[in-house]
GROMACS .gro file of C-alpha atoms in nm:
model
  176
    1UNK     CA    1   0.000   0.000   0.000
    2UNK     CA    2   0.305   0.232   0.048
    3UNK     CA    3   0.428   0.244  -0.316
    4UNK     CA    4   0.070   0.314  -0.407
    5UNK     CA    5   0.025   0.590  -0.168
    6UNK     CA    6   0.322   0.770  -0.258
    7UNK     CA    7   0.182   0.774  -0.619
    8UNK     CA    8  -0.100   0.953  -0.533
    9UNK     CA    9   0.081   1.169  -0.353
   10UNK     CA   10   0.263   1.244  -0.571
   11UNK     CA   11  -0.003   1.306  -0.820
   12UNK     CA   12  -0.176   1.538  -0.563
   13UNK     CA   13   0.212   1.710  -0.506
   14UNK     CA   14   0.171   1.805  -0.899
   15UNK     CA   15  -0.186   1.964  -0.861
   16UNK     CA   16  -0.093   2.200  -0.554
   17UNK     CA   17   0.269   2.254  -0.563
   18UNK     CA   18   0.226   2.599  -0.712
   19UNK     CA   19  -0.147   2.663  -0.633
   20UNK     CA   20  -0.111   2.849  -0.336
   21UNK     CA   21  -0.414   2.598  -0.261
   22UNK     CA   22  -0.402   2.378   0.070
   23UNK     CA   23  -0.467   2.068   0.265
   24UNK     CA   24  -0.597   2.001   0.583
   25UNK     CA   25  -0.694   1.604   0.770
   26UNK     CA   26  -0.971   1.530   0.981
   27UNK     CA   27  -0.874   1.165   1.092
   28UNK     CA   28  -1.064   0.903   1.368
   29UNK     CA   29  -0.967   0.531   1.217
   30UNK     CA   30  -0.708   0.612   1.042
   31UNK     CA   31  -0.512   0.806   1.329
   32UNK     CA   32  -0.313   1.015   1.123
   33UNK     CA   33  -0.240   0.741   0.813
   34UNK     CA   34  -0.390   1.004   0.549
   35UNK     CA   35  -0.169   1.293   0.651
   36UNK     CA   36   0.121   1.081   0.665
   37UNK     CA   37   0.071   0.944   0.307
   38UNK     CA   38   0.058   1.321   0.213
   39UNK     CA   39   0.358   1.398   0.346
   40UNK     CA   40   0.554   1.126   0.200
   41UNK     CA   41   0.706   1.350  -0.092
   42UNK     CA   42   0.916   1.618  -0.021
   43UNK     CA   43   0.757   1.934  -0.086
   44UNK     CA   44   0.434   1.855   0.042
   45UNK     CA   45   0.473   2.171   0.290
   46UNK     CA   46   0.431   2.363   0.030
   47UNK     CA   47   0.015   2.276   0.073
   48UNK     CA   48  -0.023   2.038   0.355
   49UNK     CA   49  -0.109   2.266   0.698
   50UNK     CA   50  -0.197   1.986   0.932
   51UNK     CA   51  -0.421   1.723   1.039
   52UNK     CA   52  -0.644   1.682   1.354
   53UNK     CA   53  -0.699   1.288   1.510
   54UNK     CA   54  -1.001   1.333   1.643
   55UNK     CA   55  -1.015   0.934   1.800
   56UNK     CA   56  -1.278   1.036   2.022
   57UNK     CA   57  -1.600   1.192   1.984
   58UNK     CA   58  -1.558   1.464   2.195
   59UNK     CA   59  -1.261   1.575   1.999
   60UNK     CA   60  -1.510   1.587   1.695
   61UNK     CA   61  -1.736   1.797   1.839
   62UNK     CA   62  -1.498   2.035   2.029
   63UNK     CA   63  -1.233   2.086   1.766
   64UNK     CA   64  -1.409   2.026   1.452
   65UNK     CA   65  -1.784   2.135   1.552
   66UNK     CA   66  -1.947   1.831   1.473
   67UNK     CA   67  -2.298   1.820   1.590
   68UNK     CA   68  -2.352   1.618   1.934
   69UNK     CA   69  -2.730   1.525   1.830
   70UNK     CA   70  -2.574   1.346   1.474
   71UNK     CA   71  -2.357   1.175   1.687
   72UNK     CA   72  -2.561   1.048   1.925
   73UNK     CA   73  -2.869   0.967   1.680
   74UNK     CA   74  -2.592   0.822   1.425
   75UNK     CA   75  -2.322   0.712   1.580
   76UNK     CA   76  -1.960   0.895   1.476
   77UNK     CA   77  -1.990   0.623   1.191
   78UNK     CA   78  -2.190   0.763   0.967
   79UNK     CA   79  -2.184   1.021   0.649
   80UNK     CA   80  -2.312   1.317   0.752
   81UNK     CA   81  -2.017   1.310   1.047
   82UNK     CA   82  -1.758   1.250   0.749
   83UNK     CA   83  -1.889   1.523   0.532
   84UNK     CA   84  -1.889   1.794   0.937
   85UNK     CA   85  -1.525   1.658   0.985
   86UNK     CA   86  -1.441   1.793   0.692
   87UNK     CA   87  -1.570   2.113   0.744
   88UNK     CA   88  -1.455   2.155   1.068
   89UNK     CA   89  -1.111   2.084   0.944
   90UNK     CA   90  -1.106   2.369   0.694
   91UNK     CA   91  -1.251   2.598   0.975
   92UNK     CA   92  -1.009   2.485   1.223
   93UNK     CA   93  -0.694   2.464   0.991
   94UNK     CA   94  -0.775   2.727   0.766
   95UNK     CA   95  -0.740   2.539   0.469
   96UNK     CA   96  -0.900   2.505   0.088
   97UNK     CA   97  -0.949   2.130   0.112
   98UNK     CA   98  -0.974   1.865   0.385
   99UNK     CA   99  -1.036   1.507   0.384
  100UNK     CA  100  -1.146   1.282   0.690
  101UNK     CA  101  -1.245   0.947   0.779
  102UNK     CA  102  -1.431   0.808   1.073
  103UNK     CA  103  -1.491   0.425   1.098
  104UNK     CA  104  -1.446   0.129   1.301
  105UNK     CA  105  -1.102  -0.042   1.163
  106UNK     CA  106  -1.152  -0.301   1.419
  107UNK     CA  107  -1.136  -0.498   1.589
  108UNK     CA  108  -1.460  -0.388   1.761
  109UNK     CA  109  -1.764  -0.169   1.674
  110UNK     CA  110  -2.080  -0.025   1.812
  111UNK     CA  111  -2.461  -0.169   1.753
  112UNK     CA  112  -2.537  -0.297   1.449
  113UNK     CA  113  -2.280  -0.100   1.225
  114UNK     CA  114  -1.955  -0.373   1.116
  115UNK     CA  115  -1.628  -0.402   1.140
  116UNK     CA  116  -1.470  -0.264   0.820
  117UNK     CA  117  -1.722   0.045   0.771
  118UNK     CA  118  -1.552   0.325   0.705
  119UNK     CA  119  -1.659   0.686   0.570
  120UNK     CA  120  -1.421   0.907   0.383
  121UNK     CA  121  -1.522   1.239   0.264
  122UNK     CA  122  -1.321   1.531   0.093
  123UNK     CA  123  -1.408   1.865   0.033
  124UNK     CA  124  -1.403   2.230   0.005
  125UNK     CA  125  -1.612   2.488   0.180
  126UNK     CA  126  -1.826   2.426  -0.055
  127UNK     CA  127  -1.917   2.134  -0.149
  128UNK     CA  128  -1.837   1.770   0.025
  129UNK     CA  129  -1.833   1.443  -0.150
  130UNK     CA  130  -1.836   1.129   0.030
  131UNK     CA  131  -1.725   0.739  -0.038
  132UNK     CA  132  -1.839   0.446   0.212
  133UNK     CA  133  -1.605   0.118   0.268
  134UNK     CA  134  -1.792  -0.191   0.380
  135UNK     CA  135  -1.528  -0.484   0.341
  136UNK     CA  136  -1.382  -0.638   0.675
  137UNK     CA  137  -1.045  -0.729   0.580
  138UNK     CA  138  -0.875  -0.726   0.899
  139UNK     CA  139  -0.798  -0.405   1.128
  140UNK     CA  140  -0.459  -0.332   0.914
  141UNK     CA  141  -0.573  -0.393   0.579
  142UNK     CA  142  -0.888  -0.153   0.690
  143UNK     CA  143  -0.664   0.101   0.782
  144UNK     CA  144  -0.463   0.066   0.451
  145UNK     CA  145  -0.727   0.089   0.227
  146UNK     CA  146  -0.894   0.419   0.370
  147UNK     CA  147  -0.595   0.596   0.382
  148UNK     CA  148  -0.554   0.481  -0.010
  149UNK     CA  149  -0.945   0.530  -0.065
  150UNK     CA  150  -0.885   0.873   0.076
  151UNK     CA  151  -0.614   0.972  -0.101
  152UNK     CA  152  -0.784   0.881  -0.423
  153UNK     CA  153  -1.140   1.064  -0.363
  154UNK     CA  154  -0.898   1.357  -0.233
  155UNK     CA  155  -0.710   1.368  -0.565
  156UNK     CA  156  -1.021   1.330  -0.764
  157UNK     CA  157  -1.158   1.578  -0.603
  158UNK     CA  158  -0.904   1.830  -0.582
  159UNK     CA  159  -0.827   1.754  -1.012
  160UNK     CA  160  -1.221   1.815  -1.083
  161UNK     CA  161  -1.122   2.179  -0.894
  162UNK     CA  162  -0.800   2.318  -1.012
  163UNK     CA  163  -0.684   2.374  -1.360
  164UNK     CA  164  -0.413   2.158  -1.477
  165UNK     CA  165  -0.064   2.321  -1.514
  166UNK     CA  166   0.221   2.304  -1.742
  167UNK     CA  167   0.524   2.482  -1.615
  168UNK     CA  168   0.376   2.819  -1.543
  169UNK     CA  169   0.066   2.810  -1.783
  170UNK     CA  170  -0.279   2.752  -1.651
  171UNK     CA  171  -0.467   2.490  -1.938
  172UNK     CA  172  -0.791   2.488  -1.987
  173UNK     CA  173  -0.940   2.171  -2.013
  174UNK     CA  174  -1.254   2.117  -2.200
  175UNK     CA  175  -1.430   1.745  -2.308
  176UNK     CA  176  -1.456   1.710  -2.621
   0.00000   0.00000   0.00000
């Protein structure tokens, strides 16, 4: 999962090195794993501010002003708490984009929502999109796969919302 996460980041390093754009992380399962693959290529300063782990609930609703009520109706597991994470994040960082994830890696989990559910949404101030993993594959290979899942919708994201570059010229890219 390394090699593949440093691809992306590097992909996202190409988008935002000279955008004067940045990144924030909102993190519960993942503890940190998304900001980590960001930072794996030098130069990611340039855009990354910072990430908040936000492991327990309280956290989300303190730091990143995610509503109590969702949580308790909800759970933390849920979409709508993905999609306030990573609002709270660009509040609290002061960024242009944040992702976040909130799931249960496992082992454990809480009523009837599984092991291996994981939300990750992305955003801007704007406008949040949101992806949902389902597949138990072990508390590691959970872990793994959101921070490569987040990475992706992040990059996706952040490509459908910044003109592509070459050298110091902004192209326009129309379909076709």
């Amino acid at each position: 999962m390394e090699f593949g996460n440093k691809v992306l980041s590097k992909e996202l390093l190409s988008l935002l090195y000279e955008s004067d754009k940045t990144v924030g992380t909102a993190e519960s399962c993942t503890a940190g794993g998304i900001a980590s693959a960001i930072t794996m290529v030098p130069g990611a300063s340039n855009y990354f501010k910072g990430g908040i782990v936000s492991y327990w609930d309280d956290v989300k609703v303190n730091v990143l002003g995610v509503d109590a009520d969702i949580i308790e109706e909800k759970t933390a597991v849920c979409e709508e708490v993905a999609k306030q994470m990573v609002a709270g994040a660009i509040n609290a960082l002061g960024v242009d984009y944040a992702v976040a994830s909130t799931g249960f890696a496992g082992p454990g989990s809480e009523g009837d929502i599984p092991v291996g559910t994981i939300w990750i949404a992305c955003g801007n101030k704007d406008e949040q999109i949101t992806l949902q993993l389902t597949d138990d594959e072990g508390r590691d290979e959970n872990i793994g796969k959101a921070v490569m899942e987040a990475l992706k919708l992040l990059l996706d994201f952040v490509s459908a919302h910044e003109p592509a570059r070459v050298g110091d010229e902004v192209v326009e890219l129309t379909a076709e």
